[in-house]
Short mmCIF file of C-alpha atoms in Angstrom, two decimals:
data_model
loop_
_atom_site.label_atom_id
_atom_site.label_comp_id
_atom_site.label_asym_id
_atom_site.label_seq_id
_atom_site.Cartn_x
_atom_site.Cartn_y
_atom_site.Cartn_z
CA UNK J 1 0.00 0.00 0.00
CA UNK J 2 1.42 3.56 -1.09
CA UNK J 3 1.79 6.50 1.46
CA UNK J 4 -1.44 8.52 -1.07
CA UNK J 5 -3.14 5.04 -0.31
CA UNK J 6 -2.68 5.08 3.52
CA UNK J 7 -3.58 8.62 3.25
CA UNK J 8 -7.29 8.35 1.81
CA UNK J 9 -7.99 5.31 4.20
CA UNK J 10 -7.36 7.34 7.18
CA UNK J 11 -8.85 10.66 5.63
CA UNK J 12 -12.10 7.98 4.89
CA UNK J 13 -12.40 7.11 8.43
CA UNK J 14 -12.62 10.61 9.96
CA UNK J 15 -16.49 12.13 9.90
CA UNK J 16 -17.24 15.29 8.03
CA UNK J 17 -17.79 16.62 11.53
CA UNK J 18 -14.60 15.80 12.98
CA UNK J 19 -13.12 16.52 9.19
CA UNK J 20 -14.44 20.10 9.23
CA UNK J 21 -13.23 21.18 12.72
CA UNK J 22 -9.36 19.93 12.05
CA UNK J 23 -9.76 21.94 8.51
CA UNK J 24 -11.28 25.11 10.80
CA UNK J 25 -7.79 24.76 13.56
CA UNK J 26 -5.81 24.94 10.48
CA UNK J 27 -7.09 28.05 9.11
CA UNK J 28 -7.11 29.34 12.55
CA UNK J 29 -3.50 28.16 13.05
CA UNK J 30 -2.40 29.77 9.36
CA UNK J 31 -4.33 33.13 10.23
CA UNK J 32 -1.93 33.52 13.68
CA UNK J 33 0.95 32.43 12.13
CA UNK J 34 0.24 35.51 9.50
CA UNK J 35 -0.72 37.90 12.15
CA UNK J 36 2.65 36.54 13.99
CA UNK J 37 4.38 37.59 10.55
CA UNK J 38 2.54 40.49 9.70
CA UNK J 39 3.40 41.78 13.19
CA UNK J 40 7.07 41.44 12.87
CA UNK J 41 7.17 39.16 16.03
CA UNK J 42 9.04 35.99 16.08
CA UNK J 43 7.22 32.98 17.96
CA UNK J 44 9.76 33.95 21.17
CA UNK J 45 8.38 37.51 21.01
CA UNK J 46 4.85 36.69 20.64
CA UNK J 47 4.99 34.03 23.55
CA UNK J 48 6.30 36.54 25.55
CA UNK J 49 3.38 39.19 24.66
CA UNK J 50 0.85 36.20 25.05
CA UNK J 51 2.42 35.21 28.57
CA UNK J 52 2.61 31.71 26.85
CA UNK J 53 6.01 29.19 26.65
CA UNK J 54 7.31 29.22 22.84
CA UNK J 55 6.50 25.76 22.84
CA UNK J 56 2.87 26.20 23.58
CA UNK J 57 3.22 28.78 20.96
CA UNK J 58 4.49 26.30 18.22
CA UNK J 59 1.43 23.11 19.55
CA UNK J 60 -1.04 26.60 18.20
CA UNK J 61 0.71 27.18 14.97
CA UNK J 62 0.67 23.17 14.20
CA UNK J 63 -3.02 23.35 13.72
CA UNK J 64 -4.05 20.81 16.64
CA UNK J 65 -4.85 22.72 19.38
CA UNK J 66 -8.74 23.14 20.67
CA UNK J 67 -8.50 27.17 21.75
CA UNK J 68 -10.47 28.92 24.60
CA UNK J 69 -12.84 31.83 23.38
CA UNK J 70 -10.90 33.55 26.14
CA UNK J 71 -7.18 32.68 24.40
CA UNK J 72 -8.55 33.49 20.85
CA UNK J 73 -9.96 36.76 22.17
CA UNK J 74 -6.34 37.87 23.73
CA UNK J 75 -4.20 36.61 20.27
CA UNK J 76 -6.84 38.58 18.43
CA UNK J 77 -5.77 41.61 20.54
CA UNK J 78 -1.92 41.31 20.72
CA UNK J 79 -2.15 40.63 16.64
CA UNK J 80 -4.70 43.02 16.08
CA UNK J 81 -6.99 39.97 13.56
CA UNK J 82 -10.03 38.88 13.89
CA UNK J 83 -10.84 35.46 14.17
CA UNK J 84 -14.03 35.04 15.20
CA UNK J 85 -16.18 36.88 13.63
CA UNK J 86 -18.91 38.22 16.13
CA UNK J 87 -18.08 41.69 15.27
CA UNK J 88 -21.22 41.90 13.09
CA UNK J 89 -23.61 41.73 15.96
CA UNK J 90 -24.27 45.35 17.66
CA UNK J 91 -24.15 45.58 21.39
CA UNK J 92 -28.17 46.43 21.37
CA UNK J 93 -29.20 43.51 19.76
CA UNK J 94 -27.16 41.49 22.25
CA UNK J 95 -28.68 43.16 25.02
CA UNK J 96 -32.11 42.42 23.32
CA UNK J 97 -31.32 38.98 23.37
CA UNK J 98 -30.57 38.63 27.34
#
């Protein structure tokens, strides 16, 4: 069996659920990584504004990590991005909804 072969049976055996979230932690992991650039930081410097080990930084920018709203709210601040997009909703119509 080739590796392209291996590949597809695993890829197979994941749900479109499961499938769908992994594809969504990449994007998120590619849109940091080009805030992180964008910024000028390196991962060091960007640790060190997150309070966060470089090596935590890196198991983000691999694409496998399940965020906090809380964490994603405080990269989207120190990068300046945003990404999740709840921006749309005015504060009114969340206070309408409590």
């Amino acid at each position: 069996m080739n590796n392209t072969s291996i590949l597809d049976t695993v890829l197979g055996n994941i749900d479109t659920k499961r499938a769908k979230n992994m594809e969504r932690r990449m994007m998120l992991a590619v849109k940091i990584a080009e805030g992180i650039k964008r910024k000028g930081l390196s991962q060091k410097e960007f640790a060190e504004k997150m309070s966060k080990r470089p090596s935590e930084i890196s198991k983000w920018l691999r694409g496998d990590h399940n965020f906090t709203t809380s964490t994603l709210f405080d990269i989207e601040d120190v990068l300046n991005i945003n990404l999740i997009d709840i921006h749309e909703y005015s504060h009114a119509a969340c206070q309408a909804s409590i």
